[in-house]
């Protein structure tokens, strides 16, 4: 079999999309030694993340060039058994499509996006989903949302849970805190959140909740640390932080690599994930895998991921969010217990399993396509 995969997200700091395809490719190399893999990348920096035996082909970072010309022409030359994309396929695709749709927030909450981005996704994902031979989602919540949004039979959609990367593992908190102080000049203790500075992540609500906790317990020495790249919404978040009564306790790191992120997770006292909407929520698992106590939203797919191993709150309720933070910060025994529960929970999610289930989907789609092709060739041509 020959499988083509759009891996342009690697090296582009596209957070969840990059984590997803990078980990799948790594595990594909271990799980399938027979198939030929062709990966489309958009920067030379991506090559070290691609397994050595996989072929790479450079494509443009410009989606109009990448999807309108470069990948379609490559598919004509290479003739793979399928193409795997995230959200959007090429305008013209001559092979079966497997598409991963992690969520449909661009439909349900378009205000979380710039108008141009929301409009683009609404058009291109609809086209891709309708043309796809198989649709993959990371949660039962997302499967239900995708099926409802596009009027699909849920049986057409496969739920394949994401995993947690092996580099996220428990490190003694004192060791991680000392590393951050030495290399990043970040002082412990702190509360950590991870996510791009965009409306959906609810950073404005978190700032208010943190203010409430500090007002109730002014003796707490904690800082609030944001790890995530800037977006069009960043000025609003940074302005709110600057105007806050705890402005001197708020730190913005910008984009953080996984190598460094491991230390931030391991050093924090509490990891908080106040997002309004997630199709999965990989940072929840990453923090849990590092043994940290987690507080997260009780909406969308997050309860499905966290289960009972996190303190859940309504992200629209600042008081609830503040109470969850407060309880974990002032009660070390609760914090330790939630850390243990989270660590146990994280062991249930493996990228190896996700890769094997994704490969099974590939083989199913490719076999069905070949069978249809053989059947079409065997139909006799009527004689005039």
JSON list of C-alpha atoms in Angstrom, two decimals, residues 25-189:
[
{"chain": "A", "resi": 25, "resn": "UNK", "atom": "CA", "xyz": [3.78, 9.34, 11.74]},
{"chain": "A", "resi": 26, "resn": "UNK", "atom": "CA", "xyz": [6.21, 8.25, 14.46]},
{"chain": "A", "resi": 27, "resn": "UNK", "atom": "CA", "xyz": [3.96, 5.35, 15.42]},
{"chain": "A", "resi": 28, "resn": "UNK", "atom": "CA", "xyz": [3.18, 4.42, 11.80]},
{"chain": "A", "resi": 29, "resn": "UNK", "atom": "CA", "xyz": [6.88, 3.72, 11.31]},
{"chain": "A", "resi": 30, "resn": "UNK", "atom": "CA", "xyz": [6.79, 1.24, 14.19]},
{"chain": "A", "resi": 31, "resn": "UNK", "atom": "CA", "xyz": [3.48, -0.38, 13.30]},
{"chain": "A", "resi": 32, "resn": "UNK", "atom": "CA", "xyz": [3.74, -0.75, 9.51]},
{"chain": "A", "resi": 33, "resn": "UNK", "atom": "CA", "xyz": [7.04, -1.71, 7.91]},
{"chain": "A", "resi": 34, "resn": "UNK", "atom": "CA", "xyz": [5.54, -2.72, 4.58]},
{"chain": "A", "resi": 35, "resn": "UNK", "atom": "CA", "xyz": [3.63, 0.30, 3.31]},
{"chain": "A", "resi": 36, "resn": "UNK", "atom": "CA", "xyz": [5.10, 3.25, 1.44]},
{"chain": "A", "resi": 37, "resn": "UNK", "atom": "CA", "xyz": [4.42, 6.60, 3.15]},
{"chain": "A", "resi": 38, "resn": "UNK", "atom": "CA", "xyz": [4.61, 9.92, 1.33]},
{"chain": "A", "resi": 39, "resn": "UNK", "atom": "CA", "xyz": [4.44, 12.98, 3.56]},
{"chain": "A", "resi": 40, "resn": "UNK", "atom": "CA", "xyz": [3.81, 16.55, 2.42]},
{"chain": "A", "resi": 41, "resn": "UNK", "atom": "CA", "xyz": [5.73, 19.09, 4.53]},
{"chain": "A", "resi": 42, "resn": "UNK", "atom": "CA", "xyz": [6.08, 22.87, 4.28]},
{"chain": "A", "resi": 43, "resn": "UNK", "atom": "CA", "xyz": [9.38, 23.58, 6.02]},
{"chain": "A", "resi": 44, "resn": "UNK", "atom": "CA", "xyz": [12.80, 21.86, 6.11]},
{"chain": "A", "resi": 45, "resn": "UNK", "atom": "CA", "xyz": [12.55, 22.02, 9.91]},
{"chain": "A", "resi": 46, "resn": "UNK", "atom": "CA", "xyz": [9.87, 19.32, 9.69]},
{"chain": "A", "resi": 47, "resn": "UNK", "atom": "CA", "xyz": [12.19, 16.68, 8.27]},
{"chain": "A", "resi": 48, "resn": "UNK", "atom": "CA", "xyz": [13.72, 15.57, 11.62]},
{"chain": "A", "resi": 49, "resn": "UNK", "atom": "CA", "xyz": [10.19, 14.76, 12.84]},
{"chain": "A", "resi": 50, "resn": "UNK", "atom": "CA", "xyz": [9.48, 12.50, 9.84]},
{"chain": "A", "resi": 51, "resn": "UNK", "atom": "CA", "xyz": [10.54, 8.83, 10.16]},
{"chain": "A", "resi": 52, "resn": "UNK", "atom": "CA", "xyz": [13.69, 8.20, 8.14]},
{"chain": "A", "resi": 53, "resn": "UNK", "atom": "CA", "xyz": [12.18, 5.73, 5.68]},
{"chain": "A", "resi": 54, "resn": "UNK", "atom": "CA", "xyz": [9.19, 7.95, 4.85]},
{"chain": "A", "resi": 55, "resn": "UNK", "atom": "CA", "xyz": [9.46, 10.02, 1.70]},
{"chain": "A", "resi": 56, "resn": "UNK", "atom": "CA", "xyz": [8.91, 13.76, 2.00]},
{"chain": "A", "resi": 57, "resn": "UNK", "atom": "CA", "xyz": [7.81, 16.30, -0.56]},
{"chain": "A", "resi": 58, "resn": "UNK", "atom": "CA", "xyz": [7.92, 20.04, 0.02]},
{"chain": "A", "resi": 59, "resn": "UNK", "atom": "CA", "xyz": [4.69, 21.95, -0.53]},
{"chain": "A", "resi": 60, "resn": "UNK", "atom": "CA", "xyz": [3.83, 25.59, -0.01]},
{"chain": "A", "resi": 61, "resn": "UNK", "atom": "CA", "xyz": [2.65, 27.11, 3.25]},
{"chain": "A", "resi": 62, "resn": "UNK", "atom": "CA", "xyz": [0.13, 28.96, 1.09]},
{"chain": "A", "resi": 63, "resn": "UNK", "atom": "CA", "xyz": [-3.02, 26.79, 1.18]},
{"chain": "A", "resi": 64, "resn": "UNK", "atom": "CA", "xyz": [-4.15, 27.96, -2.26]},
{"chain": "A", "resi": 65, "resn": "UNK", "atom": "CA", "xyz": [-0.93, 26.67, -3.83]},
{"chain": "A", "resi": 66, "resn": "UNK", "atom": "CA", "xyz": [-0.69, 23.57, -1.63]},
{"chain": "A", "resi": 67, "resn": "UNK", "atom": "CA", "xyz": [-4.28, 22.41, -2.06]},
{"chain": "A", "resi": 68, "resn": "UNK", "atom": "CA", "xyz": [-5.02, 23.96, -5.42]},
{"chain": "A", "resi": 69, "resn": "UNK", "atom": "CA", "xyz": [-2.03, 22.71, -7.39]},
{"chain": "A", "resi": 70, "resn": "UNK", "atom": "CA", "xyz": [0.92, 21.10, -5.64]},
{"chain": "A", "resi": 71, "resn": "UNK", "atom": "CA", "xyz": [-0.75, 18.17, -3.86]},
{"chain": "A", "resi": 72, "resn": "UNK", "atom": "CA", "xyz": [-3.24, 17.46, -6.69]},
{"chain": "A", "resi": 73, "resn": "UNK", "atom": "CA", "xyz": [-0.41, 17.22, -9.25]},
{"chain": "A", "resi": 74, "resn": "UNK", "atom": "CA", "xyz": [1.63, 15.07, -6.87]},
{"chain": "A", "resi": 75, "resn": "UNK", "atom": "CA", "xyz": [-1.30, 12.68, -6.43]},
{"chain": "A", "resi": 76, "resn": "UNK", "atom": "CA", "xyz": [-1.56, 12.28, -10.19]},
{"chain": "A", "resi": 77, "resn": "UNK", "atom": "CA", "xyz": [2.13, 11.37, -10.38]},
{"chain": "A", "resi": 78, "resn": "UNK", "atom": "CA", "xyz": [2.37, 9.20, -7.28]},
{"chain": "A", "resi": 79, "resn": "UNK", "atom": "CA", "xyz": [-1.05, 7.47, -7.40]},
{"chain": "A", "resi": 80, "resn": "UNK", "atom": "CA", "xyz": [-1.23, 6.59, -3.70]},
{"chain": "A", "resi": 81, "resn": "UNK", "atom": "CA", "xyz": [-4.06, 4.46, -2.35]},
{"chain": "A", "resi": 82, "resn": "UNK", "atom": "CA", "xyz": [-5.40, 7.43, -0.36]},
{"chain": "A", "resi": 83, "resn": "UNK", "atom": "CA", "xyz": [-4.67, 10.87, 1.06]},
{"chain": "A", "resi": 84, "resn": "UNK", "atom": "CA", "xyz": [-5.06, 11.69, 4.76]},
{"chain": "A", "resi": 85, "resn": "UNK", "atom": "CA", "xyz": [-5.75, 15.33, 5.61]},
{"chain": "A", "resi": 86, "resn": "UNK", "atom": "CA", "xyz": [-6.89, 17.35, 8.58]},
{"chain": "A", "resi": 87, "resn": "UNK", "atom": "CA", "xyz": [-10.09, 19.30, 7.90]},
{"chain": "A", "resi": 88, "resn": "UNK", "atom": "CA", "xyz": [-9.45, 20.31, 4.27]},
{"chain": "A", "resi": 89, "resn": "UNK", "atom": "CA", "xyz": [-8.61, 18.27, 1.19]},
{"chain": "A", "resi": 90, "resn": "UNK", "atom": "CA", "xyz": [-7.24, 19.48, -2.16]},
{"chain": "A", "resi": 91, "resn": "UNK", "atom": "CA", "xyz": [-9.68, 21.10, -4.56]},
{"chain": "A", "resi": 92, "resn": "UNK", "atom": "CA", "xyz": [-9.19, 18.20, -6.95]},
{"chain": "A", "resi": 93, "resn": "UNK", "atom": "CA", "xyz": [-8.39, 14.84, -5.41]},
{"chain": "A", "resi": 94, "resn": "UNK", "atom": "CA", "xyz": [-7.96, 11.77, -7.60]},
{"chain": "A", "resi": 95, "resn": "UNK", "atom": "CA", "xyz": [-7.60, 9.31, -4.70]},
{"chain": "A", "resi": 96, "resn": "UNK", "atom": "CA", "xyz": [-9.84, 8.39, -1.74]},
{"chain": "A", "resi": 97, "resn": "UNK", "atom": "CA", "xyz": [-9.77, 10.89, 1.13]},
{"chain": "A", "resi": 98, "resn": "UNK", "atom": "CA", "xyz": [-9.44, 10.14, 4.83]},
{"chain": "A", "resi": 99, "resn": "UNK", "atom": "CA", "xyz": [-10.13, 13.31, 6.81]},
{"chain": "A", "resi": 100, "resn": "UNK", "atom": "CA", "xyz": [-9.60, 14.03, 10.49]},
{"chain": "A", "resi": 101, "resn": "UNK", "atom": "CA", "xyz": [-12.10, 16.56, 11.81]},
{"chain": "A", "resi": 102, "resn": "UNK", "atom": "CA", "xyz": [-11.16, 17.26, 15.40]},
{"chain": "A", "resi": 103, "resn": "UNK", "atom": "CA", "xyz": [-14.13, 19.52, 16.07]},
{"chain": "A", "resi": 104, "resn": "UNK", "atom": "CA", "xyz": [-16.64, 21.81, 14.37]},
{"chain": "A", "resi": 105, "resn": "UNK", "atom": "CA", "xyz": [-16.18, 24.87, 16.57]},
{"chain": "A", "resi": 106, "resn": "UNK", "atom": "CA", "xyz": [-16.00, 26.99, 13.41]},
{"chain": "A", "resi": 107, "resn": "UNK", "atom": "CA", "xyz": [-19.67, 26.12, 12.85]},
{"chain": "A", "resi": 108, "resn": "UNK", "atom": "CA", "xyz": [-20.96, 26.14, 16.40]},
{"chain": "A", "resi": 109, "resn": "UNK", "atom": "CA", "xyz": [-18.94, 29.14, 17.62]},
{"chain": "A", "resi": 110, "resn": "UNK", "atom": "CA", "xyz": [-17.71, 31.12, 14.59]},
{"chain": "A", "resi": 111, "resn": "UNK", "atom": "CA", "xyz": [-17.09, 34.12, 16.87]},
{"chain": "A", "resi": 112, "resn": "UNK", "atom": "CA", "xyz": [-14.03, 32.29, 18.19]},
{"chain": "A", "resi": 113, "resn": "UNK", "atom": "CA", "xyz": [-12.38, 32.77, 14.78]},
{"chain": "A", "resi": 114, "resn": "UNK", "atom": "CA", "xyz": [-11.57, 35.64, 12.51]},
{"chain": "A", "resi": 115, "resn": "UNK", "atom": "CA", "xyz": [-14.36, 36.06, 9.95]},
{"chain": "A", "resi": 116, "resn": "UNK", "atom": "CA", "xyz": [-12.12, 34.99, 7.10]},
{"chain": "A", "resi": 117, "resn": "UNK", "atom": "CA", "xyz": [-10.95, 31.83, 8.87]},
{"chain": "A", "resi": 118, "resn": "UNK", "atom": "CA", "xyz": [-14.46, 30.82, 9.95]},
{"chain": "A", "resi": 119, "resn": "UNK", "atom": "CA", "xyz": [-15.81, 31.30, 6.42]},
{"chain": "A", "resi": 120, "resn": "UNK", "atom": "CA", "xyz": [-12.96, 29.35, 4.88]},
{"chain": "A", "resi": 121, "resn": "UNK", "atom": "CA", "xyz": [-13.43, 26.37, 7.20]},
{"chain": "A", "resi": 122, "resn": "UNK", "atom": "CA", "xyz": [-17.19, 26.36, 6.78]},
{"chain": "A", "resi": 123, "resn": "UNK", "atom": "CA", "xyz": [-16.76, 26.03, 3.02]},
{"chain": "A", "resi": 124, "resn": "UNK", "atom": "CA", "xyz": [-13.78, 23.70, 2.74]},
{"chain": "A", "resi": 125, "resn": "UNK", "atom": "CA", "xyz": [-14.60, 21.25, 5.53]},
{"chain": "A", "resi": 126, "resn": "UNK", "atom": "CA", "xyz": [-18.14, 20.75, 4.20]},
{"chain": "A", "resi": 127, "resn": "UNK", "atom": "CA", "xyz": [-16.71, 19.94, 0.76]},
{"chain": "A", "resi": 128, "resn": "UNK", "atom": "CA", "xyz": [-14.09, 17.61, 2.24]},
{"chain": "A", "resi": 129, "resn": "UNK", "atom": "CA", "xyz": [-16.43, 15.71, 4.55]},
{"chain": "A", "resi": 130, "resn": "UNK", "atom": "CA", "xyz": [-18.92, 15.05, 1.77]},
{"chain": "A", "resi": 131, "resn": "UNK", "atom": "CA", "xyz": [-16.17, 13.72, -0.50]},
{"chain": "A", "resi": 132, "resn": "UNK", "atom": "CA", "xyz": [-14.36, 11.67, 2.14]},
{"chain": "A", "resi": 133, "resn": "UNK", "atom": "CA", "xyz": [-14.24, 7.90, 2.13]},
{"chain": "A", "resi": 134, "resn": "UNK", "atom": "CA", "xyz": [-13.69, 7.91, 5.91]},
{"chain": "A", "resi": 135, "resn": "UNK", "atom": "CA", "xyz": [-14.00, 10.56, 8.61]},
{"chain": "A", "resi": 136, "resn": "UNK", "atom": "CA", "xyz": [-11.97, 10.33, 11.83]},
{"chain": "A", "resi": 137, "resn": "UNK", "atom": "CA", "xyz": [-12.67, 12.21, 15.06]},
{"chain": "A", "resi": 138, "resn": "UNK", "atom": "CA", "xyz": [-10.92, 12.10, 18.46]},
{"chain": "A", "resi": 139, "resn": "UNK", "atom": "CA", "xyz": [-14.01, 11.81, 20.70]},
{"chain": "A", "resi": 140, "resn": "UNK", "atom": "CA", "xyz": [-17.59, 10.63, 20.86]},
{"chain": "A", "resi": 141, "resn": "UNK", "atom": "CA", "xyz": [-18.55, 14.26, 21.40]},
{"chain": "A", "resi": 142, "resn": "UNK", "atom": "CA", "xyz": [-16.94, 15.26, 18.10]},
{"chain": "A", "resi": 143, "resn": "UNK", "atom": "CA", "xyz": [-18.49, 12.36, 16.23]},
{"chain": "A", "resi": 144, "resn": "UNK", "atom": "CA", "xyz": [-21.94, 13.46, 17.36]},
{"chain": "A", "resi": 145, "resn": "UNK", "atom": "CA", "xyz": [-21.18, 17.10, 16.47]},
{"chain": "A", "resi": 146, "resn": "UNK", "atom": "CA", "xyz": [-19.81, 16.28, 13.01]},
{"chain": "A", "resi": 147, "resn": "UNK", "atom": "CA", "xyz": [-22.71, 13.95, 12.22]},
{"chain": "A", "resi": 148, "resn": "UNK", "atom": "CA", "xyz": [-25.26, 16.58, 13.27]},
{"chain": "A", "resi": 149, "resn": "UNK", "atom": "CA", "xyz": [-23.51, 19.42, 11.46]},
{"chain": "A", "resi": 150, "resn": "UNK", "atom": "CA", "xyz": [-23.33, 17.64, 8.10]},
{"chain": "A", "resi": 151, "resn": "UNK", "atom": "CA", "xyz": [-26.35, 15.33, 8.32]},
{"chain": "A", "resi": 152, "resn": "UNK", "atom": "CA", "xyz": [-24.23, 12.18, 8.32]},
{"chain": "A", "resi": 153, "resn": "UNK", "atom": "CA", "xyz": [-24.81, 8.70, 9.62]},
{"chain": "A", "resi": 154, "resn": "UNK", "atom": "CA", "xyz": [-22.55, 8.48, 12.73]},
{"chain": "A", "resi": 155, "resn": "UNK", "atom": "CA", "xyz": [-21.45, 5.05, 11.51]},
{"chain": "A", "resi": 156, "resn": "UNK", "atom": "CA", "xyz": [-19.48, 6.80, 8.76]},
{"chain": "A", "resi": 157, "resn": "UNK", "atom": "CA", "xyz": [-17.37, 8.48, 11.44]},
{"chain": "A", "resi": 158, "resn": "UNK", "atom": "CA", "xyz": [-14.70, 6.60, 13.39]},
{"chain": "A", "resi": 159, "resn": "UNK", "atom": "CA", "xyz": [-13.75, 7.69, 16.90]},
{"chain": "A", "resi": 160, "resn": "UNK", "atom": "CA", "xyz": [-10.00, 7.28, 17.41]},
{"chain": "A", "resi": 161, "resn": "UNK", "atom": "CA", "xyz": [-8.83, 8.77, 20.69]},
{"chain": "A", "resi": 162, "resn": "UNK", "atom": "CA", "xyz": [-5.66, 10.83, 20.71]},
{"chain": "A", "resi": 163, "resn": "UNK", "atom": "CA", "xyz": [-2.74, 9.76, 22.85]},
{"chain": "A", "resi": 164, "resn": "UNK", "atom": "CA", "xyz": [-0.18, 11.44, 25.04]},
{"chain": "A", "resi": 165, "resn": "UNK", "atom": "CA", "xyz": [3.41, 11.73, 23.84]},
{"chain": "A", "resi": 166, "resn": "UNK", "atom": "CA", "xyz": [5.96, 9.65, 25.79]},
{"chain": "A", "resi": 167, "resn": "UNK", "atom": "CA", "xyz": [8.11, 12.70, 26.61]},
{"chain": "A", "resi": 168, "resn": "UNK", "atom": "CA", "xyz": [5.41, 13.80, 29.04]},
{"chain": "A", "resi": 169, "resn": "UNK", "atom": "CA", "xyz": [6.15, 11.82, 32.18]},
{"chain": "A", "resi": 170, "resn": "UNK", "atom": "CA", "xyz": [6.47, 12.53, 35.89]},
{"chain": "A", "resi": 171, "resn": "UNK", "atom": "CA", "xyz": [9.54, 14.53, 36.85]},
{"chain": "A", "resi": 172, "resn": "UNK", "atom": "CA", "xyz": [10.13, 15.56, 40.49]},
{"chain": "A", "resi": 173, "resn": "UNK", "atom": "CA", "xyz": [8.57, 18.98, 40.92]},
{"chain": "A", "resi": 174, "resn": "UNK", "atom": "CA", "xyz": [11.67, 20.38, 42.62]},
{"chain": "A", "resi": 175, "resn": "UNK", "atom": "CA", "xyz": [13.84, 19.21, 39.72]},
{"chain": "A", "resi": 176, "resn": "UNK", "atom": "CA", "xyz": [11.57, 20.78, 37.11]},
{"chain": "A", "resi": 177, "resn": "UNK", "atom": "CA", "xyz": [11.25, 24.03, 39.07]},
{"chain": "A", "resi": 178, "resn": "UNK", "atom": "CA", "xyz": [15.02, 24.29, 39.42]},
{"chain": "A", "resi": 179, "resn": "UNK", "atom": "CA", "xyz": [15.45, 23.71, 35.67]},
{"chain": "A", "resi": 180, "resn": "UNK", "atom": "CA", "xyz": [12.97, 26.49, 34.85]},
{"chain": "A", "resi": 181, "resn": "UNK", "atom": "CA", "xyz": [14.66, 28.89, 37.23]},
{"chain": "A", "resi": 182, "resn": "UNK", "atom": "CA", "xyz": [18.08, 28.11, 35.78]},
{"chain": "A", "resi": 183, "resn": "UNK", "atom": "CA", "xyz": [17.14, 28.12, 32.08]},
{"chain": "A", "resi": 184, "resn": "UNK", "atom": "CA", "xyz": [14.04, 30.32, 31.86]},
{"chain": "A", "resi": 185, "resn": "UNK", "atom": "CA", "xyz": [14.15, 32.46, 35.02]},
{"chain": "A", "resi": 186, "resn": "UNK", "atom": "CA", "xyz": [10.61, 31.34, 35.87]},
{"chain": "A", "resi": 187, "resn": "UNK", "atom": "CA", "xyz": [9.93, 31.39, 39.59]},
{"chain": "A", "resi": 188, "resn": "UNK", "atom": "CA", "xyz": [7.93, 28.66, 41.33]},
{"chain": "A", "resi": 189, "resn": "UNK", "atom": "CA", "xyz": [5.15, 28.21, 42.46]}
]
